[in-house]
mmCIF file of C-alpha atoms in Angstrom:
data_model
loop_
_atom_site.group_PDB
_atom_site.id
_atom_site.type_symbol
_atom_site.label_atom_id
_atom_site.label_comp_id
_atom_site.label_asym_id
_atom_site.label_seq_id
_atom_site.Cartn_x
_atom_site.Cartn_y
_atom_site.Cartn_z
ATOM 1 C CA UNK V 153 13.899 9.213 14.641
ATOM 2 C CA UNK V 154 12.557 5.770 13.459
ATOM 3 C CA UNK V 155 9.167 5.261 11.091
ATOM 4 C CA UNK V 156 7.692 2.510 11.804
ATOM 5 C CA UNK V 157 4.569 0.933 10.622
ATOM 6 C CA UNK V 158 1.794 -1.430 11.649
ATOM 7 C CA UNK V 159 -0.445 -3.716 10.511
ATOM 8 C CA UNK V 160 -3.697 -3.496 12.711
ATOM 9 C CA UNK V 161 -4.338 -1.784 15.686
ATOM 10 C CA UNK V 162 -6.225 -3.848 17.941
ATOM 11 C CA UNK V 163 -5.708 -4.320 21.608
ATOM 12 C CA UNK V 164 -2.142 -5.645 21.255
ATOM 13 C CA UNK V 165 -1.088 -3.658 17.772
ATOM 14 C CA UNK V 166 -3.182 -0.351 19.130
ATOM 15 C CA UNK V 167 -1.169 -0.910 22.492
ATOM 16 C CA UNK V 168 1.662 -1.188 21.569
ATOM 17 C CA UNK V 169 1.657 2.144 18.568
ATOM 18 C CA UNK V 170 0.874 4.123 21.913
ATOM 19 C CA UNK V 171 3.943 3.339 23.513
ATOM 20 C CA UNK V 172 5.715 3.749 21.052
ATOM 21 C CA UNK V 173 3.698 7.507 21.078
ATOM 22 C CA UNK V 174 4.327 7.992 24.966
ATOM 23 C CA UNK V 175 8.174 7.224 24.511
ATOM 24 C CA UNK V 176 9.458 8.233 21.492
ATOM 25 C CA UNK V 177 7.201 11.145 20.735
ATOM 26 C CA UNK V 178 9.443 11.909 17.575
ATOM 27 C CA UNK V 179 8.528 8.659 15.853
ATOM 28 C CA UNK V 180 6.444 8.390 12.849
ATOM 29 C CA UNK V 181 3.705 5.862 12.813
ATOM 30 C CA UNK V 182 2.116 4.917 9.582
ATOM 31 C CA UNK V 183 -0.710 2.423 10.214
ATOM 32 C CA UNK V 184 -2.837 -0.083 8.033
ATOM 33 C CA UNK V 185 -6.345 -1.496 9.661
ATOM 34 C CA UNK V 186 -9.297 -3.126 8.039
ATOM 35 C CA UNK V 187 -11.365 -0.706 10.291
ATOM 36 C CA UNK V 188 -11.389 2.697 9.235
ATOM 37 C CA UNK V 189 -12.910 4.075 12.161
ATOM 38 C CA UNK V 190 -10.084 2.712 14.026
ATOM 39 C CA UNK V 191 -7.514 4.467 11.397
ATOM 40 C CA UNK V 192 -9.746 7.661 12.686
ATOM 41 C CA UNK V 193 -9.682 7.233 16.299
ATOM 42 C CA UNK V 194 -6.136 6.038 15.813
ATOM 43 C CA UNK V 195 -5.443 9.759 13.935
ATOM 44 C CA UNK V 196 -7.929 11.847 15.752
ATOM 45 C CA UNK V 197 -5.923 10.626 19.543
ATOM 46 C CA UNK V 198 -2.612 11.678 17.581
ATOM 47 C CA UNK V 199 -1.162 8.039 17.882
ATOM 48 C CA UNK V 200 -0.165 7.606 14.487
ATOM 49 C CA UNK V 201 0.520 9.652 11.384
ATOM 50 C CA UNK V 202 -0.248 7.990 8.401
ATOM 51 C CA UNK V 203 -3.451 6.396 6.925
ATOM 52 C CA UNK V 204 -1.852 3.630 4.446
ATOM 53 C CA UNK V 205 -3.671 1.405 2.309
ATOM 54 C CA UNK V 206 -3.885 -2.299 1.746
ATOM 55 C CA UNK V 207 -0.354 -3.262 0.688
ATOM 56 C CA UNK V 208 1.055 0.422 0.742
ATOM 57 C CA UNK V 209 3.993 0.891 -0.214
ATOM 58 C CA UNK V 210 4.793 3.262 2.666
ATOM 59 C CA UNK V 211 5.783 0.728 4.330
ATOM 60 C CA UNK V 212 8.330 0.679 2.649
ATOM 61 C CA UNK V 213 10.361 3.540 4.502
ATOM 62 C CA UNK V 214 9.588 1.748 7.871
ATOM 63 C CA UNK V 215 12.657 0.357 10.317
ATOM 64 C CA UNK V 216 9.807 -1.641 12.239
ATOM 65 C CA UNK V 217 6.772 -3.822 10.880
ATOM 66 C CA UNK V 218 5.385 -5.278 13.320
ATOM 67 C CA UNK V 219 2.790 -7.769 11.825
ATOM 68 C CA UNK V 220 -1.022 -7.533 14.954
ATOM 69 C CA UNK V 221 -3.876 -8.995 11.938
ATOM 70 C CA UNK V 222 -4.827 -12.675 12.480
ATOM 71 C CA UNK V 223 -2.242 -14.815 11.189
ATOM 72 C CA UNK V 224 -3.200 -15.719 8.223
ATOM 73 C CA UNK V 225 -3.165 -12.180 7.037
ATOM 74 C CA UNK V 226 0.401 -11.596 8.517
ATOM 75 C CA UNK V 227 1.338 -14.664 6.929
ATOM 76 C CA UNK V 228 0.127 -13.155 3.651
ATOM 77 C CA UNK V 229 1.473 -9.750 4.129
ATOM 78 C CA UNK V 230 5.425 -10.934 4.312
ATOM 79 C CA UNK V 231 5.938 -11.517 0.939
ATOM 80 C CA UNK V 232 4.296 -8.099 0.210
ATOM 81 C CA UNK V 233 6.768 -6.528 2.943
ATOM 82 C CA UNK V 234 9.762 -8.948 1.414
ATOM 83 C CA UNK V 235 9.593 -7.573 -2.372
ATOM 84 C CA UNK V 236 9.607 -3.327 -0.660
ATOM 85 C CA UNK V 237 11.227 -3.855 2.457
ATOM 86 C CA UNK V 238 14.433 -1.244 2.953
ATOM 87 C CA UNK V 239 18.189 -3.648 3.759
ATOM 88 C CA UNK V 240 17.330 -2.385 7.133
ATOM 89 C CA UNK V 241 13.644 -3.204 8.306
ATOM 90 C CA UNK V 242 12.943 -5.073 11.204
ATOM 91 C CA UNK V 243 9.919 -7.271 10.379
ATOM 92 C CA UNK V 244 7.936 -8.618 13.928
ATOM 93 C CA UNK V 245 4.960 -10.079 14.501
ATOM 94 C CA UNK V 246 2.648 -10.460 18.505
ATOM 95 C CA UNK V 247 0.785 -13.786 17.745
ATOM 96 C CA UNK V 248 0.281 -16.201 20.215
ATOM 97 C CA UNK V 249 2.014 -19.205 18.177
ATOM 98 C CA UNK V 250 5.092 -18.467 16.733
ATOM 99 C CA UNK V 251 6.402 -21.796 15.141
ATOM 100 C CA UNK V 252 3.817 -21.540 12.048
ATOM 101 C CA UNK V 253 4.835 -18.314 11.200
ATOM 102 C CA UNK V 254 8.824 -18.428 11.044
ATOM 103 C CA UNK V 255 7.592 -21.706 8.745
ATOM 104 C CA UNK V 256 7.130 -19.016 6.445
ATOM 105 C CA UNK V 257 9.558 -16.366 7.350
ATOM 106 C CA UNK V 258 11.879 -19.895 5.745
ATOM 107 C CA UNK V 259 9.795 -20.513 3.163
ATOM 108 C CA UNK V 260 10.495 -16.845 1.703
ATOM 109 C CA UNK V 261 14.079 -16.698 3.278
ATOM 110 C CA UNK V 262 13.452 -14.162 5.351
ATOM 111 C CA UNK V 263 15.484 -15.403 8.319
ATOM 112 C CA UNK V 264 17.613 -11.720 8.438
ATOM 113 C CA UNK V 265 14.847 -9.234 9.604
ATOM 114 C CA UNK V 266 12.444 -10.786 11.041
ATOM 115 C CA UNK V 267 11.613 -11.393 14.999
ATOM 116 C CA UNK V 268 8.557 -12.768 16.359
ATOM 117 C CA UNK V 269 7.021 -11.681 19.311
ATOM 118 C CA UNK V 270 5.067 -12.068 21.718
ATOM 119 C CA UNK V 271 3.828 -9.616 24.524
ATOM 120 C CA UNK V 272 2.801 -11.511 27.971
ATOM 121 C CA UNK V 273 -0.217 -9.202 27.943
ATOM 122 C CA UNK V 274 -4.145 -8.386 27.553
ATOM 123 C CA UNK V 275 -7.278 -9.600 28.138
ATOM 124 C CA UNK V 276 -11.126 -10.538 27.425
ATOM 125 C CA UNK V 277 -11.559 -7.299 25.781
ATOM 126 C CA UNK V 278 -10.046 -6.811 22.406
ATOM 127 C CA UNK V 279 -10.380 -3.531 19.756
ATOM 128 C CA UNK V 280 -8.106 -0.091 19.879
ATOM 129 C CA UNK V 281 -10.567 1.309 22.091
ATOM 130 C CA UNK V 282 -9.401 -1.012 25.090
ATOM 131 C CA UNK V 283 -5.982 -0.498 23.823
ATOM 132 C CA UNK V 284 -3.331 1.617 26.346
ATOM 133 C CA UNK V 285 -0.146 2.638 26.766
ATOM 134 C CA UNK V 286 1.045 0.625 29.741
ATOM 135 C CA UNK V 287 -0.969 -2.992 29.007
ATOM 136 C CA UNK V 288 2.195 -4.479 27.925
ATOM 137 C CA UNK V 289 4.696 -2.041 31.117
ATOM 138 C CA UNK V 290 6.628 -4.718 33.435
ATOM 139 C CA UNK V 291 5.236 -7.951 31.016
ATOM 140 C CA UNK V 292 7.250 -10.529 29.493
ATOM 141 C CA UNK V 293 7.523 -9.971 25.714
ATOM 142 C CA UNK V 294 9.351 -12.777 24.189
ATOM 143 C CA UNK V 295 11.275 -12.515 21.092
ATOM 144 C CA UNK V 296 12.169 -14.970 18.802
ATOM 145 C CA UNK V 297 14.419 -14.258 15.891
ATOM 146 C CA UNK V 298 15.237 -15.668 12.854
ATOM 147 C CA UNK V 299 18.374 -17.602 12.548
ATOM 148 C CA UNK V 300 19.877 -14.852 10.563
ATOM 149 C CA UNK V 301 19.359 -11.542 12.407
ATOM 150 C CA UNK V 302 21.977 -9.845 12.476
ATOM 151 C CA UNK V 303 23.202 -9.337 16.692
ATOM 152 C CA UNK V 304 22.907 -4.970 16.459
ATOM 153 C CA UNK V 305 19.776 -5.840 14.539
ATOM 154 C CA UNK V 306 18.630 -8.189 17.765
ATOM 155 C CA UNK V 307 20.056 -5.583 20.231
ATOM 156 C CA UNK V 308 18.715 -2.920 19.085
ATOM 157 C CA UNK V 309 14.716 -4.353 19.032
ATOM 158 C CA UNK V 310 15.044 -5.324 22.122
ATOM 159 C CA UNK V 311 15.888 -2.082 23.695
ATOM 160 C CA UNK V 312 13.131 -0.882 21.468
ATOM 161 C CA UNK V 313 11.071 -3.098 23.632
ATOM 162 C CA UNK V 314 12.690 -1.971 26.930
ATOM 163 C CA UNK V 315 12.053 1.685 25.946
ATOM 164 C CA UNK V 316 8.647 0.653 26.273
ATOM 165 C CA UNK V 317 8.835 -0.684 29.779
ATOM 166 C CA UNK V 318 8.156 -4.777 28.919
ATOM 167 C CA UNK V 319 10.727 -7.305 29.791
ATOM 168 C CA UNK V 320 12.316 -8.701 26.822
ATOM 169 C CA UNK V 321 13.276 -12.286 26.790
ATOM 170 C CA UNK V 322 14.746 -13.977 23.960
ATOM 171 C CA UNK V 323 13.321 -17.500 22.693
ATOM 172 C CA UNK V 324 13.380 -20.067 20.076
ATOM 173 C CA UNK V 325 10.269 -20.812 18.263
ATOM 174 C CA UNK V 326 10.032 -23.844 18.791
ATOM 175 C CA UNK V 327 10.264 -23.316 23.029
ATOM 176 C CA UNK V 328 7.905 -20.807 23.044
ATOM 177 C CA UNK V 329 5.380 -23.191 21.410
ATOM 178 C CA UNK V 330 6.281 -25.214 23.756
ATOM 179 C CA UNK V 331 6.433 -23.218 27.011
ATOM 180 C CA UNK V 332 3.168 -21.538 26.136
ATOM 181 C CA UNK V 333 1.003 -25.046 24.649
ATOM 182 C CA UNK V 334 2.191 -25.969 28.842
ATOM 183 C CA UNK V 335 1.520 -22.980 31.052
ATOM 184 C CA UNK V 336 -1.419 -20.815 28.481
ATOM 185 C CA UNK V 337 -2.959 -23.089 25.802
ATOM 186 C CA UNK V 338 -3.615 -26.452 28.257
ATOM 187 C CA UNK V 339 -4.694 -24.207 31.012
ATOM 188 C CA UNK V 340 -7.694 -23.051 28.878
ATOM 189 C CA UNK V 341 -8.699 -26.303 27.398
ATOM 190 C CA UNK V 342 -8.536 -27.562 30.754
ATOM 191 C CA UNK V 343 -10.743 -24.885 31.908
ATOM 192 C CA UNK V 344 -12.760 -24.731 28.281
ATOM 193 C CA UNK V 345 -13.861 -28.511 29.270
ATOM 194 C CA UNK V 346 -14.523 -28.300 32.935
ATOM 195 C CA UNK V 347 -17.027 -25.708 32.139
ATOM 196 C CA UNK V 348 -18.583 -27.886 29.835
ATOM 197 C CA UNK V 349 -18.701 -31.387 31.859
ATOM 198 C CA UNK V 350 -20.487 -29.536 34.166
ATOM 199 C CA UNK V 351 -22.676 -27.865 32.338
ATOM 200 C CA UNK V 352 -23.308 -31.748 30.896
ATOM 201 C CA UNK V 353 -23.690 -33.133 34.538
ATOM 202 C CA UNK V 354 -25.991 -30.304 35.705
ATOM 203 C CA UNK V 355 -29.770 -31.001 36.305
ATOM 204 C CA UNK V 356 -32.666 -29.162 34.619
ATOM 205 C CA UNK V 357 -32.828 -26.613 38.094
ATOM 206 C CA UNK V 358 -29.317 -26.031 38.064
ATOM 207 C CA UNK V 359 -27.861 -26.933 41.104
ATOM 208 C CA UNK V 360 -23.466 -27.551 39.404
ATOM 209 C CA UNK V 361 -24.046 -23.939 38.507
ATOM 210 C CA UNK V 362 -26.265 -22.287 41.438
ATOM 211 C CA UNK V 363 -23.897 -23.599 43.826
ATOM 212 C CA UNK V 364 -20.325 -23.749 42.327
ATOM 213 C CA UNK V 365 -17.374 -22.728 44.750
ATOM 214 C CA UNK V 366 -15.006 -19.715 44.471
ATOM 215 C CA UNK V 367 -12.365 -22.172 43.373
ATOM 216 C CA UNK V 368 -14.513 -23.473 40.321
ATOM 217 C CA UNK V 369 -15.070 -19.750 39.460
ATOM 218 C CA UNK V 370 -11.489 -19.108 39.665
ATOM 219 C CA UNK V 371 -10.212 -22.279 38.313
ATOM 220 C CA UNK V 372 -12.603 -21.877 34.957
ATOM 221 C CA UNK V 373 -12.116 -18.228 34.354
ATOM 222 C CA UNK V 374 -10.374 -17.769 31.530
ATOM 223 C CA UNK V 375 -13.163 -20.358 30.025
ATOM 224 C CA UNK V 376 -15.046 -16.358 29.114
ATOM 225 C CA UNK V 377 -11.930 -15.804 27.249
ATOM 226 C CA UNK V 378 -12.297 -15.084 22.510
ATOM 227 C CA UNK V 379 -13.642 -18.872 20.961
ATOM 228 C CA UNK V 380 -12.169 -17.441 18.069
ATOM 229 C CA UNK V 381 -8.916 -16.634 18.850
ATOM 230 C CA UNK V 382 -8.651 -19.985 21.129
ATOM 231 C CA UNK V 383 -9.737 -21.834 18.156
ATOM 232 C CA UNK V 384 -7.043 -20.363 16.071
ATOM 233 C CA UNK V 385 -4.387 -21.147 18.315
ATOM 234 C CA UNK V 386 -5.471 -24.163 18.626
ATOM 235 C CA UNK V 387 -5.356 -25.283 14.812
ATOM 236 C CA UNK V 388 -2.175 -23.940 14.855
ATOM 237 C CA UNK V 389 -0.312 -25.253 17.774
ATOM 238 C CA UNK V 390 -1.474 -28.304 17.723
ATOM 239 C CA UNK V 391 1.477 -30.523 17.502
ATOM 240 C CA UNK V 392 2.628 -29.367 20.840
ATOM 241 C CA UNK V 393 -0.980 -29.125 22.764
ATOM 242 C CA UNK V 394 -1.935 -32.882 21.603
ATOM 243 C CA UNK V 395 1.729 -34.090 23.087
ATOM 244 C CA UNK V 396 0.700 -31.899 26.395
ATOM 245 C CA UNK V 397 -2.326 -33.542 26.661
ATOM 246 C CA UNK V 398 -1.180 -36.887 26.339
ATOM 247 C CA UNK V 399 1.504 -36.543 28.813
ATOM 248 C CA UNK V 400 -1.882 -34.336 31.210
ATOM 249 C CA UNK V 401 -4.181 -37.545 30.557
ATOM 250 C CA UNK V 402 -1.632 -40.360 31.455
ATOM 251 C CA UNK V 403 -1.455 -38.711 34.806
ATOM 252 C CA UNK V 404 -5.694 -37.988 35.254
ATOM 253 C CA UNK V 405 -5.483 -41.690 34.376
ATOM 254 C CA UNK V 406 -2.801 -41.977 37.279
ATOM 255 C CA UNK V 407 -4.747 -40.460 39.438
ATOM 256 C CA UNK V 408 -8.229 -42.387 39.122
ATOM 257 C CA UNK V 409 -6.435 -45.635 39.490
ATOM 258 C CA UNK V 410 -4.969 -43.947 42.861
ATOM 259 C CA UNK V 411 -8.942 -42.966 43.817
ATOM 260 C CA UNK V 412 -10.102 -45.875 42.691
ATOM 261 C CA UNK V 413 -7.012 -48.783 44.960
ATOM 262 C CA UNK V 414 -7.635 -46.323 47.710
ATOM 263 C CA UNK V 415 -3.436 -44.808 47.496
ATOM 264 C CA UNK V 416 -3.568 -42.482 50.375
ATOM 265 C CA UNK V 417 -0.022 -41.832 49.552
ATOM 266 C CA UNK V 418 -0.159 -41.351 45.792
ATOM 267 C CA UNK V 419 -3.550 -38.628 45.866
ATOM 268 C CA UNK V 420 -1.141 -37.291 49.240
ATOM 269 C CA UNK V 421 1.877 -36.652 47.279
ATOM 270 C CA UNK V 422 -0.206 -35.296 44.632
ATOM 271 C CA UNK V 423 -1.688 -32.951 46.700
ATOM 272 C CA UNK V 424 1.460 -31.674 49.052
ATOM 273 C CA UNK V 425 3.580 -31.707 45.282
ATOM 274 C CA UNK V 426 1.097 -29.424 43.835
ATOM 275 C CA UNK V 427 1.143 -27.055 46.560
ATOM 276 C CA UNK V 428 4.306 -26.368 47.012
ATOM 277 C CA UNK V 429 4.974 -26.562 43.348
ATOM 278 C CA UNK V 430 2.051 -23.988 42.817
ATOM 279 C CA UNK V 431 3.493 -21.785 46.102
ATOM 280 C CA UNK V 432 6.758 -21.682 45.130
ATOM 281 C CA UNK V 433 5.584 -19.488 41.728
ATOM 282 C CA UNK V 434 5.469 -15.780 42.836
ATOM 283 C CA UNK V 435 2.149 -14.597 43.955
ATOM 284 C CA UNK V 436 2.359 -11.208 41.239
ATOM 285 C CA UNK V 437 2.301 -13.768 38.458
ATOM 286 C CA UNK V 438 -1.043 -14.877 36.292
ATOM 287 C CA UNK V 439 -3.538 -17.076 37.877
ATOM 288 C CA UNK V 440 -4.572 -18.306 41.309
ATOM 289 C CA UNK V 441 -5.827 -21.720 41.627
ATOM 290 C CA UNK V 442 -7.956 -21.238 45.439
ATOM 291 C CA UNK V 443 -10.121 -19.088 46.678
ATOM 292 C CA UNK V 444 -8.150 -15.088 46.767
ATOM 293 C CA UNK V 445 -9.401 -11.611 47.594
ATOM 294 C CA UNK V 446 -8.082 -9.596 44.315
ATOM 295 C CA UNK V 447 -7.878 -6.249 42.716
ATOM 296 C CA UNK V 448 -5.504 -5.208 39.840
ATOM 297 C CA UNK V 449 -4.577 -1.260 39.559
ATOM 298 C CA UNK V 450 -3.791 0.070 36.199
ATOM 299 C CA UNK V 451 -1.440 1.897 37.113
ATOM 300 C CA UNK V 452 2.287 4.026 35.580
ATOM 301 C CA UNK V 453 5.187 2.713 36.353
ATOM 302 C CA UNK V 454 7.364 5.536 38.292
ATOM 303 C CA UNK V 455 9.004 6.090 41.805
ATOM 304 C CA UNK V 456 6.972 5.489 44.853
ATOM 305 C CA UNK V 457 3.889 3.772 42.767
ATOM 306 C CA UNK V 458 3.322 0.941 44.953
ATOM 307 C CA UNK V 459 4.533 2.494 48.198
ATOM 308 C CA UNK V 460 1.392 5.071 47.399
ATOM 309 C CA UNK V 461 -1.076 2.486 46.898
ATOM 310 C CA UNK V 462 -0.099 0.464 50.112
ATOM 311 C CA UNK V 463 -0.056 3.849 51.857
ATOM 312 C CA UNK V 464 -3.313 5.002 50.918
ATOM 313 C CA UNK V 465 -4.511 0.896 52.219
ATOM 314 C CA UNK V 466 -2.454 1.512 55.852
ATOM 315 C CA UNK V 467 -3.633 5.170 56.524
ATOM 316 C CA UNK V 468 -6.910 3.231 56.708
ATOM 317 C CA UNK V 469 -5.810 0.179 58.571
ATOM 318 C CA UNK V 470 -6.612 -2.020 55.660
ATOM 319 C CA UNK V 471 -4.278 -4.904 55.930
ATOM 320 C CA UNK V 472 -2.645 -6.765 52.776
ATOM 321 C CA UNK V 473 -1.722 -10.457 52.368
ATOM 322 C CA UNK V 474 0.298 -9.709 49.057
ATOM 323 C CA UNK V 475 1.294 -6.925 46.367
ATOM 324 C CA UNK V 476 2.985 -6.411 43.425
ATOM 325 C CA UNK V 477 3.386 -5.584 39.349
ATOM 326 C CA UNK V 478 2.284 -9.392 37.289
ATOM 327 C CA UNK V 479 4.821 -10.103 34.384
ATOM 328 C CA UNK V 480 2.521 -11.800 32.702
ATOM 329 C CA UNK V 481 -0.913 -10.118 32.294
ATOM 330 C CA UNK V 482 -1.567 -12.056 29.022
ATOM 331 C CA UNK V 483 -5.335 -12.144 30.502
ATOM 332 C CA UNK V 484 -5.295 -9.864 33.972
ATOM 333 C CA UNK V 485 -6.438 -6.358 33.579
ATOM 334 C CA UNK V 486 -4.259 -4.006 35.426
ATOM 335 C CA UNK V 487 -0.786 -3.745 36.374
ATOM 336 C CA UNK V 488 -0.474 -4.128 40.302
ATOM 337 C CA UNK V 489 -1.831 -6.458 42.148
ATOM 338 C CA UNK V 490 -3.296 -6.524 45.830
ATOM 339 C CA UNK V 491 -4.283 -9.512 47.219
ATOM 340 C CA UNK V 492 -6.587 -8.926 50.413
ATOM 341 C CA UNK V 493 -7.379 -11.340 53.087
ATOM 342 C CA UNK V 494 -10.657 -10.923 53.870
ATOM 343 C CA UNK V 495 -13.490 -10.066 50.446
ATOM 344 C CA UNK V 496 -14.504 -6.896 52.905
ATOM 345 C CA UNK V 497 -11.066 -5.618 53.176
ATOM 346 C CA UNK V 498 -10.965 -5.771 49.011
ATOM 347 C CA UNK V 499 -13.781 -3.944 49.299
ATOM 348 C CA UNK V 500 -13.053 -1.112 51.116
ATOM 349 C CA UNK V 501 -9.864 -0.821 49.619
ATOM 350 C CA UNK V 502 -10.702 -0.519 46.148
ATOM 351 C CA UNK V 503 -14.106 2.377 46.952
ATOM 352 C CA UNK V 504 -10.960 4.192 48.397
ATOM 353 C CA UNK V 505 -8.709 3.468 45.369
ATOM 354 C CA UNK V 506 -11.654 4.336 43.304
ATOM 355 C CA UNK V 507 -11.991 7.646 45.384
ATOM 356 C CA UNK V 508 -8.336 8.829 44.729
ATOM 357 C CA UNK V 509 -9.051 8.312 40.604
ATOM 358 C CA UNK V 510 -7.392 4.713 40.256
ATOM 359 C CA UNK V 511 -8.680 1.933 37.745
ATOM 360 C CA UNK V 512 -9.316 -0.735 39.634
ATOM 361 C CA UNK V 513 -10.966 -4.086 38.100
ATOM 362 C CA UNK V 514 -11.991 -6.474 40.591
ATOM 363 C CA UNK V 515 -11.823 -10.162 40.377
#
């Protein structure tokens, strides 16, 4: 039996706690959250065994401590945990940026007990009420171990992550922050900037807003994410984001020059290259720029789950374009993605699956 502590029980912390309770019902779970209603809900649903106070000494009994609060709170908690942790305790976090907390880990000489973590799962929703035990299932879970972590402890923690149904991937903190700057942080900035550009260009009659096509809505959907969260990410990963933005701005200038000069070869190559690279990305990865008809389902990872869904649709002669598990679900809801050829087929499929008590999300 392991004792596991949680500092924060929001969407991610609550989901990890629920997954541990599901797969390891004998583990002893302790938690602290600033919201007392959240703690009451966690106790009432039998997710945690004990409610802790701020800077509670009982965290010193834990085998693992998950820091799932805002980054500044997590950093503050490191000093406290350093003084009370038992010798074999692993401390981890779930933040979207790793460099800032690893800097504090270095300063506190805690590289032998800290493993940074970033589950690539979540949605625009937040809070314990929206957490569930399948949120990280089949999702990539990035691990950024401190430089002095013993191999056996890293192996143990990796096995814990795997036991919850997630897919561990080990990177350095620098690698993580550069990669996410390109594939996660920059797209959100672009989406937000594009929405604001159209807002500024639109007239009083809001014709642009009225006729915004599927492509515009698809590419800007993530602009609906939490402004507070993305403010924090931009401030925490500013150097990597700035470097990636420099490359993007240079590319935009080249594109503008090609259009001004009516350079057909450059323009064609730009669209052909992006098409080929985008098409090489597995359809079940997150984010589709072109107009698509997609459903997301919340399903358990068990034998025959995907086959059952496809059979239900096939029996009603509903054709599927693509189907598969999503591994990066930071801003997607559901685990299974089903893509249809036509909008009517998607709507019929959604209604049919809901009748079978599936939780269905439409995009």
